[in-house]
Coordinates of C-alpha atoms in Angstrom, one line a residue:
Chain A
X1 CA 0.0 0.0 0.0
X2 CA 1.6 3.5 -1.3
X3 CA 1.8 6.1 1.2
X4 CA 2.2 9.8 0.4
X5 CA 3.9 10.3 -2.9
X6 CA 5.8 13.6 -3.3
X7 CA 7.6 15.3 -6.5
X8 CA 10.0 15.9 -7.4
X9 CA 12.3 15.4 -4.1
X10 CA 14.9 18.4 -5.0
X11 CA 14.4 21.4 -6.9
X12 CA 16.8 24.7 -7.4
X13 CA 14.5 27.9 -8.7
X14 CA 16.1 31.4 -9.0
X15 CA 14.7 33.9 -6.8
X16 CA 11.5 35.6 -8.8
X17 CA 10.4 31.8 -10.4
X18 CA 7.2 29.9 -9.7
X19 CA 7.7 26.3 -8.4
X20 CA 4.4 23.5 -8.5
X21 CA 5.0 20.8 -6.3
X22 CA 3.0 17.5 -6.3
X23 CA 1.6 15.2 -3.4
X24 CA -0.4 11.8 -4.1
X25 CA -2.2 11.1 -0.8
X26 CA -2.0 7.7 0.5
X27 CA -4.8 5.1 -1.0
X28 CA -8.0 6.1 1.1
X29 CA -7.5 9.7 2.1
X30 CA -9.5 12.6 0.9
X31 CA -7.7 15.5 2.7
X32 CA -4.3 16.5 1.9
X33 CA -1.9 19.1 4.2
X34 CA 0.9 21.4 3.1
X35 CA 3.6 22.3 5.6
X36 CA 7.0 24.2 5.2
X37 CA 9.9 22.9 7.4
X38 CA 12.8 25.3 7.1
X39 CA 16.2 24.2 7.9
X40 CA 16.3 23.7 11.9
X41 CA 12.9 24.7 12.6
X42 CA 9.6 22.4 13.2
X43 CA 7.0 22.1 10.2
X44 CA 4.8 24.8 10.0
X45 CA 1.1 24.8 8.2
X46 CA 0.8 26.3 4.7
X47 CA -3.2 25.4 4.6
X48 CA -5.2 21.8 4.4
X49 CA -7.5 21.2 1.2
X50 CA -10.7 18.5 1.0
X51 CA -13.2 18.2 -1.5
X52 CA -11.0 21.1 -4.2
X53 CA -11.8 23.4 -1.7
X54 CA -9.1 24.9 0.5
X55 CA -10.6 24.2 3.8
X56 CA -8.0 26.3 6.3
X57 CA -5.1 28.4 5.9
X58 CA -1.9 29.4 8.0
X59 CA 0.2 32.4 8.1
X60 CA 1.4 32.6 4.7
X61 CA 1.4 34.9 1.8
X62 CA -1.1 34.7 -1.5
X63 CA 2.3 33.9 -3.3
X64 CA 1.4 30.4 -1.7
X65 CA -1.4 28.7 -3.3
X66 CA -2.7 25.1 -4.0
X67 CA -5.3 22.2 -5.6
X68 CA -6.6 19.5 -5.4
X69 CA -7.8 17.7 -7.8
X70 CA -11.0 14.9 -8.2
X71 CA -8.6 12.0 -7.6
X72 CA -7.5 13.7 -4.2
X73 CA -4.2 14.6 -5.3
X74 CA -2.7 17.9 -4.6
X75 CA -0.3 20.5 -6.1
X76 CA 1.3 23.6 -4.0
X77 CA 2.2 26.7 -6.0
X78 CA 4.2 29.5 -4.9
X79 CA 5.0 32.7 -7.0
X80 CA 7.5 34.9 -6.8
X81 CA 10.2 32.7 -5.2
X82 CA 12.1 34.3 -2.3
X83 CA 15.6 33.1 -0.5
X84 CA 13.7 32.7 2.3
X85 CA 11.1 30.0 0.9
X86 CA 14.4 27.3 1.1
X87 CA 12.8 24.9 3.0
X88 CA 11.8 21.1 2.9
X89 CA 8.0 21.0 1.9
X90 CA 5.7 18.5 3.1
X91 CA 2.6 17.1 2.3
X92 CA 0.2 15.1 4.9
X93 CA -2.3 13.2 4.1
X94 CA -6.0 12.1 6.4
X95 CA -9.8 11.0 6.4
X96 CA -11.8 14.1 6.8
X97 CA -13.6 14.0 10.1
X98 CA -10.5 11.6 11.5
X99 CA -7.6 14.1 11.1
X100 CA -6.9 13.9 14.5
X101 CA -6.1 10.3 14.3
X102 CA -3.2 11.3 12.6
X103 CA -1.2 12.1 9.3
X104 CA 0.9 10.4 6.6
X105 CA 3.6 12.5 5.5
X106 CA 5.6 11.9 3.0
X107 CA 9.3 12.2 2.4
X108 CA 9.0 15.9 1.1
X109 CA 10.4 18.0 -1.7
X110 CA 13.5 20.2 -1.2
X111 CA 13.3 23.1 -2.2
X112 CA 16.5 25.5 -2.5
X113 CA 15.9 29.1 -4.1
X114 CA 19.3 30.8 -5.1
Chain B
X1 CA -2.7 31.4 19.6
X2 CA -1.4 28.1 20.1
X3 CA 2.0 27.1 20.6
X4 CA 4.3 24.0 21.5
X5 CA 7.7 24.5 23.3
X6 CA 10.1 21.4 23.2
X7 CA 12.2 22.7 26.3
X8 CA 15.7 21.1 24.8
X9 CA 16.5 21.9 21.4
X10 CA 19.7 18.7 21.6
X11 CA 19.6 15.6 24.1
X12 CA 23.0 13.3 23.9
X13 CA 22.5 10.1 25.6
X14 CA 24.4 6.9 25.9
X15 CA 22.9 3.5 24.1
X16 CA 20.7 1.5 26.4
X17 CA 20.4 4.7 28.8
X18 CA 17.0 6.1 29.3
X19 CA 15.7 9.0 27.5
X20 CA 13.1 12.0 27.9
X21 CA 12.2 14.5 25.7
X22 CA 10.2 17.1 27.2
X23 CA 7.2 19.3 25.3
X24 CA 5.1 21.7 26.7
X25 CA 1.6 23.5 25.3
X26 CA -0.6 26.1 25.5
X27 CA -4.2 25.5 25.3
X28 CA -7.3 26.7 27.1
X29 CA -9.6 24.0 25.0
X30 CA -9.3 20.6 24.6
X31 CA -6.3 19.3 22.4
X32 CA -5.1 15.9 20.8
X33 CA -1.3 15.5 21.1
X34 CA 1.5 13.8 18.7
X35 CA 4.7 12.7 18.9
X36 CA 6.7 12.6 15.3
X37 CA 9.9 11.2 14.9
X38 CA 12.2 12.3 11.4
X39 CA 14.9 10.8 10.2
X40 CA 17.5 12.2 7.6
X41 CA 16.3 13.1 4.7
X42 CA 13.0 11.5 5.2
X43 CA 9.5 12.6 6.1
X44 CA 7.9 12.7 9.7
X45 CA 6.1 9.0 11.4
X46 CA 4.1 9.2 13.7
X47 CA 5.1 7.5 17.0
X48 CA 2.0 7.6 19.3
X49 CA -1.0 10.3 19.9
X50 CA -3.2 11.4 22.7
X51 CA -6.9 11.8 22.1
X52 CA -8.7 11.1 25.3
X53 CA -8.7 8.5 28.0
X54 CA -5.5 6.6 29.8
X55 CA -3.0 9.3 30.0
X56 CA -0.5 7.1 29.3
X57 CA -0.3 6.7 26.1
X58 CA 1.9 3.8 24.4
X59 CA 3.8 3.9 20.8
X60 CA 5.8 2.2 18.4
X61 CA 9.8 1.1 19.3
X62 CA 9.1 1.6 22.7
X63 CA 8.2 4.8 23.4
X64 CA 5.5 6.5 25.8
X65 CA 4.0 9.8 26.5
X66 CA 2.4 10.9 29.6
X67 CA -0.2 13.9 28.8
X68 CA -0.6 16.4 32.1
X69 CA -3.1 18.6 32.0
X70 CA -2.8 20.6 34.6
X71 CA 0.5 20.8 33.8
X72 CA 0.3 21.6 30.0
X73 CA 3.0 19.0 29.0
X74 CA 3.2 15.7 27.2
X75 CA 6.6 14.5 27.5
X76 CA 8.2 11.5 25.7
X77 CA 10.3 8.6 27.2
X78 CA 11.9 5.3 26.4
X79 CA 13.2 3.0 29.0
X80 CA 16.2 2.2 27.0
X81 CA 17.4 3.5 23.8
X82 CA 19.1 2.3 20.9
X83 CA 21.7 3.5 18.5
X84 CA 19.0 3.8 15.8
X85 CA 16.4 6.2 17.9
X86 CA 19.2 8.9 16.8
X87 CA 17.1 11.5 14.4
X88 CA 14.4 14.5 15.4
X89 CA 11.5 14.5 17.7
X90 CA 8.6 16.9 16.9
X91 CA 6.0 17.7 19.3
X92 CA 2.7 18.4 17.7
X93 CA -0.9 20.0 18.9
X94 CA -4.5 20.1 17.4
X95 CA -7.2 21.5 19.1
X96 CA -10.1 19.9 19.1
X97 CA -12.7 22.5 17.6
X98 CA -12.6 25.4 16.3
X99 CA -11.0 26.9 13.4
X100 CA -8.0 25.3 14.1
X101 CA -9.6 21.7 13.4
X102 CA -7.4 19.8 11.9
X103 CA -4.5 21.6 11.7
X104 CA -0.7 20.6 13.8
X105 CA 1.0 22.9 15.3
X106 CA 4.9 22.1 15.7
X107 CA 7.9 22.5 18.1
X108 CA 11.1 23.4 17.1
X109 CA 12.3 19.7 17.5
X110 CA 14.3 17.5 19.7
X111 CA 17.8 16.2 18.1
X112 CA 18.2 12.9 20.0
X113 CA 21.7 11.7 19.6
X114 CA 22.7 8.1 20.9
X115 CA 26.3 7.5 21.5
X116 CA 27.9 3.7 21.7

C-alpha cells in the first residue's frame, strides 16, 4: 500500500520563479496538508484542502497557493520565489472528520531558491 | 494562539540509557497530542498520539507519553534507547474544535543523539 507520494524530491529555482509541487495522498485519504519545514525549525502549516476546496489556511502569503484535484491529489504553487522560501515541503495526508487520528507525510520535496 | 515548546532543542545520551524528551503546550480547549519522529532526509512518522482517556499513552519502538493537564506538557520517554532512535522528535498539537480543526501545530524539534 503507497503512502504519500511527493515530486520531485529536490528542486533549485532562481529567486523571482514559480515552483508546483506535487503530493499523491496515500490510498483512502480525501484530505491533503501542506507544511513548510525550514532548515532547523519544526513544520509549520501552509493550509489543508478536502473536496478542491481549500478548507483552512496558515500564516502565509497569497504567493502560496494550491489544488486539489477529483482524484485527491494535490499540487502547492508558490510565485515569486524568495531566499527565504528554502525549505523542505511536506505534504500530509487524512480522512476528513478523522484528522486527529493522525497524518501520513511523505518524504518531502526540497526546495533551494538561489 | 497556540503554541508547543520542546524545552531542549539537543539531548545526547548513551545507548541503552533512558531518554526523555520534554514538550510543553498552551491551550485553554481541549487538544489531541503527537509525537513525530524524522529521520535524515525522510518525512515525519508518527510515533503515538493522545486523544482522550489513559494518560499514558503507548507507541511504536518503545516509546511513551504521559499527557498532564494541569501541567500543560506531554513529555516523551523510552526505558532504553538504541543507537538507531538517533534523528528529530517533533512535538505536535491540534485543538479539538474550532478553526483550528485539523491543523498541527509544531515544536522546534528534539535532536536525540545516541552514543555507543
Amino acid at each position: 500500500d503507497a503512502g504519500v507520494t511527493q515530486s520531485p524530491t529536490h528542486l533549485i529555482k532562481t529567486r523571482g520563479q514559480q515552483v508546483t509541487l506535487r503530493c499523491s495522498p496515500k490510498s483512502g485519504h480525501d484530505t491533503v496538508s501542506w507544511y513548510q519545514q525550514a532548515l532547523g525549525q519544526g513544520p509549520q502549516f501552509i493550509f489543508q484542502y478536502y473536496e478542491e476546496e481549500e478548507r483552512q489556511r496558515g500564516n502565509f502569503p497569497d504567493r502560496f497557493s494550491g489544488h486539489q484535484f477529483p482524484n485527491y491529489s494535490s499540487e502547492l504553487n508558490v510565485n515569486a520565489l524568495l531566499l527565504g522560501d528554502s525549505a523542505l515541503y511536506l505534504c500530509a495526508s487524512s480522512v476528513q472528520g478523522l484528522t486527529n487520528y493522525g497524518y501520513t507525510f511523505g518524504s518531502g520535496t526540497r526546495l533551494t531558491v538561489v | 494562539a497556540q503554541s508547543v515548546t520542546q524545552l531542549d532543542s539537543q539531548v545526547p545520551v548513551f545507548e541503552e540509557a533512558p531518554v526523555e524528551l520534554r514538550c510543553n503546550y498552551s491551550s485553554s480547549v481541549s487538544v489531541y497530542l503527537f509525537w513525530y519522529v524524522q529521520y535524515p532526509n525522510q518525512g515525519l512518522q508518527l510515533l503515538l498520539k493522545y486523544l482522550s482517556g489513559s494518560t499514558l499513552v503507548k507507541g511504536i519502538n518503545g516509546f511513551e507519553a504521559e499527557f498532564n493537564k494541569s501541567q500543560t506538557s506531554f513529555h516523551l520517554r523510552k526505558p532504553s534507547v538504541h543507537i538507531s532512535d538517533t534523528a528529530e522528535y517533533f512535538c505536535a498539537v491540534s485543538y479539538a474544535g474550532g478553526t483550528s480543526y485539523g491543523k498541527l501545530t509544531f515544536g522546534q524539534g528534539t535532536i536525540l543523539t545516541v552514543h555507543p
